[in-house]
Amino acid sequence: MLRSRGLLVLCLGLALAKPPPEKRDRVHHGQELSDHPHDDHQGFQYDHEAFLGKEQAKTFDQLTPEESRERLGKIVDRIDRDRDGFVTQAELKDWIKHTQNRYIFENVQKNWRDYDRDGDGRIAWPEFKNATYGYYEGEEFGDLEDKQSYRKMLVRDERRFKAADRDGDMVATREEFTAFLHPEEFDYMKDIVVTETIEDIDKNGDGYVQVDEYIGDMYTPESGEPEPEWVQSERQQFLDFRDLDRDGRLDRAEIGHWILPQDYDHPEVEAKHLLYESDKDKDQRLTKQEILDNWNMFVGSQATNYGEDLTRKHDEL
């Protein structure tokens, strides 16, 4: 039987044929690192969640200071990927991005066993194709009502798999398979995200997105229904901010600017902050000892939580 991923995509596609109850947002937004304010005078909870991720930060909050320092030391060894004894700003940023995207890696892990049928630690295109489409593909998708949709899905998946496969061998490593499942998270996959967006919205097939196609992707009016105010606002947004060259349509570059904006780089800013606050000798890199000396900014513990609670209570008096 066809894998659940394919069915889910098709079901979503059919569901969107009806008027969506709310505005559809195709913009990929950079996520906040923490819900806490970034104010070191009030405590380091923002830094803890940025550095560890929210769930791991909660775990560290239950540890003794000694246990927290010990675990932090092990994390530092993992951050120092080139094993030169120093942690650079780039390595810090990569680590923060990794912790913040943990949900993505968990999703990949969940799907991995379904597709790596031979257990070699890689997923070849035939493995993925057979697991997802194999049952129906041999029969030209059998008696499925919407054969054409499934054929398009297969072509689209193969094209995305090729884009994710950086070395061109049509065998995905774990990182390449992550890029296949979550292309919006990888710079080298941005072109395929734009291509797929155009295919979804461009109804007349000219390779551009007109204003009516742009609105039609978000909203389908009922007969005789006045256009909501937010739709009128989106039309103006298209003219004022989306259509940069004012030619009445969006090209690839403009679509990329719209759906993949250059947001405020939260991991970059936090990496700079941690480096600045911990770099005692100001050589623009951190030793393991410098990080451990400033451990309570990186990770929490029972003691730091108690101290922050006292500070908050004092401020409230």
PDB file of N, CA and C in Angstrom, residues 22-85:
ATOM      1  N   GLU A  22      -8.524  30.092   6.955  1.00  0.00           N
ATOM      2  CA  GLU A  22      -7.681  31.212   7.330  1.00  0.00           C
ATOM      3  C   GLU A  22      -6.663  31.481   6.228  1.00  0.00           C
ATOM      4  N   LYS A  23      -6.035  32.620   6.325  1.00  0.00           N
ATOM      5  CA  LYS A  23      -4.999  32.987   5.367  1.00  0.00           C
ATOM      6  C   LYS A  23      -3.860  31.982   5.382  1.00  0.00           C
ATOM      7  N   ARG A  24      -3.419  31.557   4.205  1.00  0.00           N
ATOM      8  CA  ARG A  24      -2.314  30.618   4.088  1.00  0.00           C
ATOM      9  C   ARG A  24      -1.006  31.388   4.007  1.00  0.00           C
ATOM     10  N   ASP A  25      -0.046  30.963   4.789  1.00  0.00           N
ATOM     11  CA  ASP A  25       1.237  31.666   4.843  1.00  0.00           C
ATOM     12  C   ASP A  25       2.338  30.762   4.324  1.00  0.00           C
ATOM     13  N   ARG A  26       2.933  31.129   3.178  1.00  0.00           N
ATOM     14  CA  ARG A  26       4.018  30.331   2.597  1.00  0.00           C
ATOM     15  C   ARG A  26       5.397  30.797   3.063  1.00  0.00           C
ATOM     16  N   VAL A  27       5.450  31.871   3.834  1.00  0.00           N
ATOM     17  CA  VAL A  27       6.742  32.420   4.247  1.00  0.00           C
ATOM     18  C   VAL A  27       7.369  31.533   5.313  1.00  0.00           C
ATOM     19  N   HIS A  28       8.638  31.200   5.097  1.00  0.00           N
ATOM     20  CA  HIS A  28       9.377  30.426   6.097  1.00  0.00           C
ATOM     21  C   HIS A  28      10.050  31.405   7.055  1.00  0.00           C
ATOM     22  N   HIS A  29       9.553  31.443   8.284  1.00  0.00           N
ATOM     23  CA  HIS A  29      10.065  32.375   9.274  1.00  0.00           C
ATOM     24  C   HIS A  29      11.150  31.716  10.127  1.00  0.00           C
ATOM     25  N   GLY A  30      12.229  32.457  10.407  1.00  0.00           N
ATOM     26  CA  GLY A  30      13.218  31.979  11.362  1.00  0.00           C
ATOM     27  C   GLY A  30      12.609  31.935  12.755  1.00  0.00           C
ATOM     28  N   GLN A  31      12.842  30.855  13.471  1.00  0.00           N
ATOM     29  CA  GLN A  31      12.189  30.701  14.769  1.00  0.00           C
ATOM     30  C   GLN A  31      12.978  31.385  15.877  1.00  0.00           C
ATOM     31  N   GLU A  32      12.243  31.835  16.895  1.00  0.00           N
ATOM     32  CA  GLU A  32      12.865  32.405  18.081  1.00  0.00           C
ATOM     33  C   GLU A  32      13.596  31.307  18.847  1.00  0.00           C
ATOM     34  N   LEU A  33      14.685  31.669  19.497  1.00  0.00           N
ATOM     35  CA  LEU A  33      15.462  30.676  20.242  1.00  0.00           C
ATOM     36  C   LEU A  33      14.851  30.380  21.600  1.00  0.00           C
ATOM     37  N   SER A  34      14.076  31.302  22.125  1.00  0.00           N
ATOM     38  CA  SER A  34      13.473  31.134  23.449  1.00  0.00           C
ATOM     39  C   SER A  34      12.303  32.093  23.589  1.00  0.00           C
ATOM     40  N   ASP A  35      11.359  31.724  24.447  1.00  0.00           N
ATOM     41  CA  ASP A  35      10.242  32.612  24.745  1.00  0.00           C
ATOM     42  C   ASP A  35      10.589  33.616  25.840  1.00  0.00           C
ATOM     43  N   HIS A  36      11.727  33.432  26.499  1.00  0.00           N
ATOM     44  CA  HIS A  36      12.134  34.321  27.583  1.00  0.00           C
ATOM     45  C   HIS A  36      12.782  35.588  27.023  1.00  0.00           C
ATOM     46  N   PRO A  37      12.702  36.701  27.724  1.00  0.00           N
ATOM     47  CA  PRO A  37      13.397  37.920  27.275  1.00  0.00           C
ATOM     48  C   PRO A  37      14.902  37.727  27.347  1.00  0.00           C
ATOM     49  N   HIS A  38      15.613  38.327  26.405  1.00  0.00           N
ATOM     50  CA  HIS A  38      17.077  38.204  26.412  1.00  0.00           C
ATOM     51  C   HIS A  38      17.650  39.363  27.224  1.00  0.00           C
ATOM     52  N   ASP A  39      17.628  39.184  28.526  1.00  0.00           N
ATOM     53  CA  ASP A  39      18.109  40.207  29.448  1.00  0.00           C
ATOM     54  C   ASP A  39      18.947  39.527  30.518  1.00  0.00           C
ATOM     55  N   ASP A  40      20.266  39.637  30.382  1.00  0.00           N
ATOM     56  CA  ASP A  40      21.165  38.943  31.313  1.00  0.00           C
ATOM     57  C   ASP A  40      21.026  39.443  32.746  1.00  0.00           C
ATOM     58  N   HIS A  41      20.496  40.647  32.919  1.00  0.00           N
ATOM     59  CA  HIS A  41      20.316  41.166  34.270  1.00  0.00           C
ATOM     60  C   HIS A  41      19.190  40.432  34.998  1.00  0.00           C
ATOM     61  N   GLN A  42      18.282  39.839  34.221  1.00  0.00           N
ATOM     62  CA  GLN A  42      17.170  39.101  34.800  1.00  0.00           C
ATOM     63  C   GLN A  42      17.448  37.605  34.897  1.00  0.00           C
ATOM     64  N   GLY A  43      18.543  37.169  34.329  1.00  0.00           N
ATOM     65  CA  GLY A  43      18.875  35.746  34.334  1.00  0.00           C
ATOM     66  C   GLY A  43      19.309  35.281  32.960  1.00  0.00           C
ATOM     67  N   PHE A  44      19.704  34.023  32.883  1.00  0.00           N
ATOM     68  CA  PHE A  44      20.261  33.480  31.641  1.00  0.00           C
ATOM     69  C   PHE A  44      19.360  32.428  30.998  1.00  0.00           C
ATOM     70  N   GLN A  45      18.057  32.441  31.298  1.00  0.00           N
ATOM     71  CA  GLN A  45      17.189  31.400  30.768  1.00  0.00           C
ATOM     72  C   GLN A  45      17.121  31.435  29.247  1.00  0.00           C
ATOM     73  N   TYR A  46      17.153  32.649  28.670  1.00  0.00           N
ATOM     74  CA  TYR A  46      17.168  32.754  27.206  1.00  0.00           C
ATOM     75  C   TYR A  46      18.396  32.048  26.646  1.00  0.00           C
ATOM     76  N   ASP A  47      19.563  32.335  27.234  1.00  0.00           N
ATOM     77  CA  ASP A  47      20.810  31.725  26.751  1.00  0.00           C
ATOM     78  C   ASP A  47      20.788  30.214  26.914  1.00  0.00           C
ATOM     79  N   HIS A  48      20.238  29.735  28.039  1.00  0.00           N
ATOM     80  CA  HIS A  48      20.178  28.290  28.272  1.00  0.00           C
ATOM     81  C   HIS A  48      19.353  27.600  27.190  1.00  0.00           C
ATOM     82  N   GLU A  49      18.176  28.165  26.882  1.00  0.00           N
ATOM     83  CA  GLU A  49      17.308  27.542  25.887  1.00  0.00           C
ATOM     84  C   GLU A  49      17.880  27.682  24.480  1.00  0.00           C
ATOM     85  N   ALA A  50      18.562  28.798  24.222  1.00  0.00           N
ATOM     86  CA  ALA A  50      19.195  28.976  22.914  1.00  0.00           C
ATOM     87  C   ALA A  50      20.322  27.966  22.713  1.00  0.00           C
ATOM     88  N   PHE A  51      21.108  27.751  23.751  1.00  0.00           N
ATOM     89  CA  PHE A  51      22.283  26.890  23.658  1.00  0.00           C
ATOM     90  C   PHE A  51      21.919  25.408  23.724  1.00  0.00           C
ATOM     91  N   LEU A  52      20.913  25.064  24.516  1.00  0.00           N
ATOM     92  CA  LEU A  52      20.585  23.655  24.746  1.00  0.00           C
ATOM     93  C   LEU A  52      19.317  23.196  24.032  1.00  0.00           C
ATOM     94  N   GLY A  53      18.420  24.124  23.687  1.00  0.00           N
ATOM     95  CA  GLY A  53      17.087  23.740  23.278  1.00  0.00           C
ATOM     96  C   GLY A  53      16.199  23.693  24.515  1.00  0.00           C
ATOM     97  N   LYS A  54      14.910  23.913  24.338  1.00  0.00           N
ATOM     98  CA  LYS A  54      14.019  24.074  25.487  1.00  0.00           C
ATOM     99  C   LYS A  54      13.945  22.832  26.361  1.00  0.00           C
ATOM    100  N   GLU A  55      13.854  21.649  25.755  1.00  0.00           N
ATOM    101  CA  GLU A  55      13.702  20.432  26.550  1.00  0.00           C
ATOM    102  C   GLU A  55      14.975  20.106  27.317  1.00  0.00           C
ATOM    103  N   GLN A  56      16.122  20.249  26.658  1.00  0.00           N
ATOM    104  CA  GLN A  56      17.387  19.977  27.338  1.00  0.00           C
ATOM    105  C   GLN A  56      17.649  20.981  28.453  1.00  0.00           C
ATOM    106  N   ALA A  57      17.224  22.221  28.237  1.00  0.00           N
ATOM    107  CA  ALA A  57      17.404  23.242  29.272  1.00  0.00           C
ATOM    108  C   ALA A  57      16.650  22.850  30.536  1.00  0.00           C
ATOM    109  N   LYS A  58      15.457  22.285  30.376  1.00  0.00           N
ATOM    110  CA  LYS A  58      14.694  21.823  31.538  1.00  0.00           C
ATOM    111  C   LYS A  58      15.422  20.710  32.271  1.00  0.00           C
ATOM    112  N   THR A  59      16.067  19.825  31.526  1.00  0.00           N
ATOM    113  CA  THR A  59      16.827  18.727  32.147  1.00  0.00           C
ATOM    114  C   THR A  59      17.983  19.272  32.973  1.00  0.00           C
ATOM    115  N   PHE A  60      18.718  20.227  32.413  1.00  0.00           N
ATOM    116  CA  PHE A  60      19.855  20.812  33.139  1.00  0.00           C
ATOM    117  C   PHE A  60      19.388  21.544  34.396  1.00  0.00           C
ATOM    118  N   ASP A  61      18.187  22.092  34.361  1.00  0.00           N
ATOM    119  CA  ASP A  61      17.674  22.819  35.523  1.00  0.00           C
ATOM    120  C   ASP A  61      17.511  21.927  36.746  1.00  0.00           C
ATOM    121  N   GLN A  62      17.489  20.624  36.536  1.00  0.00           N
ATOM    122  CA  GLN A  62      17.331  19.687  37.657  1.00  0.00           C
ATOM    123  C   GLN A  62      18.671  19.133  38.152  1.00  0.00           C
ATOM    124  N   LEU A  63      19.762  19.532  37.519  1.00  0.00           N
ATOM    125  CA  LEU A  63      21.085  18.997  37.876  1.00  0.00           C
ATOM    126  C   LEU A  63      21.768  19.859  38.937  1.00  0.00           C
ATOM    127  N   THR A  64      22.718  19.265  39.626  1.00  0.00           N
ATOM    128  CA  THR A  64      23.569  20.040  40.525  1.00  0.00           C
ATOM    129  C   THR A  64      24.557  20.839  39.679  1.00  0.00           C
ATOM    130  N   PRO A  65      25.149  21.892  40.229  1.00  0.00           N
ATOM    131  CA  PRO A  65      26.155  22.651  39.461  1.00  0.00           C
ATOM    132  C   PRO A  65      27.285  21.768  38.944  1.00  0.00           C
ATOM    133  N   GLU A  66      27.715  20.811  39.760  1.00  0.00           N
ATOM    134  CA  GLU A  66      28.807  19.920  39.338  1.00  0.00           C
ATOM    135  C   GLU A  66      28.393  19.074  38.137  1.00  0.00           C
ATOM    136  N   GLU A  67      27.168  18.564  38.168  1.00  0.00           N
ATOM    137  CA  GLU A  67      26.684  17.752  37.049  1.00  0.00           C
ATOM    138  C   GLU A  67      26.523  18.605  35.785  1.00  0.00           C
ATOM    139  N   SER A  68      26.042  19.819  35.966  1.00  0.00           N
ATOM    140  CA  SER A  68      25.882  20.704  34.813  1.00  0.00           C
ATOM    141  C   SER A  68      27.218  21.020  34.155  1.00  0.00           C
ATOM    142  N   ARG A  69      28.224  21.333  34.960  1.00  0.00           N
ATOM    143  CA  ARG A  69      29.553  21.638  34.420  1.00  0.00           C
ATOM    144  C   ARG A  69      30.134  20.422  33.697  1.00  0.00           C
ATOM    145  N   GLU A  70      29.943  19.249  34.291  1.00  0.00           N
ATOM    146  CA  GLU A  70      30.486  18.033  33.678  1.00  0.00           C
ATOM    147  C   GLU A  70      29.849  17.779  32.315  1.00  0.00           C
ATOM    148  N   ARG A  71      28.523  17.914  32.253  1.00  0.00           N
ATOM    149  CA  ARG A  71      27.840  17.692  30.967  1.00  0.00           C
ATOM    150  C   ARG A  71      28.182  18.775  29.957  1.00  0.00           C
ATOM    151  N   LEU A  72      28.345  20.002  30.424  1.00  0.00           N
ATOM    152  CA  LEU A  72      28.744  21.085  29.527  1.00  0.00           C
ATOM    153  C   LEU A  72      30.093  20.792  28.905  1.00  0.00           C
ATOM    154  N   GLY A  73      31.019  20.256  29.695  1.00  0.00           N
ATOM    155  CA  GLY A  73      32.333  19.907  29.164  1.00  0.00           C
ATOM    156  C   GLY A  73      32.236  18.918  28.015  1.00  0.00           C
ATOM    157  N   LYS A  74      31.340  17.952  28.141  1.00  0.00           N
ATOM    158  CA  LYS A  74      31.158  16.966  27.075  1.00  0.00           C
ATOM    159  C   LYS A  74      30.539  17.609  25.828  1.00  0.00           C
ATOM    160  N   ILE A  75      29.637  18.564  26.057  1.00  0.00           N
ATOM    161  CA  ILE A  75      29.044  19.272  24.918  1.00  0.00           C
ATOM    162  C   ILE A  75      30.097  20.084  24.175  1.00  0.00           C
ATOM    163  N   VAL A  76      30.987  20.733  24.927  1.00  0.00           N
ATOM    164  CA  VAL A  76      32.052  21.531  24.306  1.00  0.00           C
ATOM    165  C   VAL A  76      32.890  20.658  23.380  1.00  0.00           C
ATOM    166  N   ASP A  77      33.179  19.443  23.796  1.00  0.00           N
ATOM    167  CA  ASP A  77      33.962  18.520  22.952  1.00  0.00           C
ATOM    168  C   ASP A  77      33.235  18.241  21.643  1.00  0.00           C
ATOM    169  N   ARG A  78      31.916  18.197  21.683  1.00  0.00           N
ATOM    170  CA  ARG A  78      31.136  17.958  20.464  1.00  0.00           C
ATOM    171  C   ARG A  78      31.086  19.202  19.580  1.00  0.00           C
ATOM    172  N   ILE A  79      31.039  20.376  20.200  1.00  0.00           N
ATOM    173  CA  ILE A  79      30.982  21.621  19.423  1.00  0.00           C
ATOM    174  C   ILE A  79      32.282  21.839  18.647  1.00  0.00           C
ATOM    175  N   ASP A  80      33.418  21.500  19.276  1.00  0.00           N
ATOM    176  CA  ASP A  80      34.731  21.684  18.652  1.00  0.00           C
ATOM    177  C   ASP A  80      34.935  20.611  17.587  1.00  0.00           C
ATOM    178  N   ARG A  81      34.329  20.823  16.436  1.00  0.00           N
ATOM    179  CA  ARG A  81      34.281  19.782  15.406  1.00  0.00           C
ATOM    180  C   ARG A  81      35.638  19.495  14.774  1.00  0.00           C
ATOM    181  N   ASP A  82      36.519  20.495  14.714  1.00  0.00           N
ATOM    182  CA  ASP A  82      37.830  20.243  14.096  1.00  0.00           C
ATOM    183  C   ASP A  82      38.882  19.802  15.109  1.00  0.00           C
ATOM    184  N   ARG A  83      38.441  19.671  16.376  1.00  0.00           N
ATOM    185  CA  ARG A  83      39.314  19.137  17.438  1.00  0.00           C
ATOM    186  C   ARG A  83      40.606  19.937  17.601  1.00  0.00           C
ATOM    187  N   ASP A  84      40.524  21.257  17.442  1.00  0.00           N
ATOM    188  CA  ASP A  84      41.731  22.068  17.601  1.00  0.00           C
ATOM    189  C   ASP A  84      41.844  22.670  18.998  1.00  0.00           C
ATOM    190  N   GLY A  85      40.907  22.329  19.877  1.00  0.00           N
ATOM    191  CA  GLY A  85      40.947  22.825  21.247  1.00  0.00           C
ATOM    192  C   GLY A  85      40.285  24.177  21.447  1.00  0.00           C
TER     193      GLY A  85
END
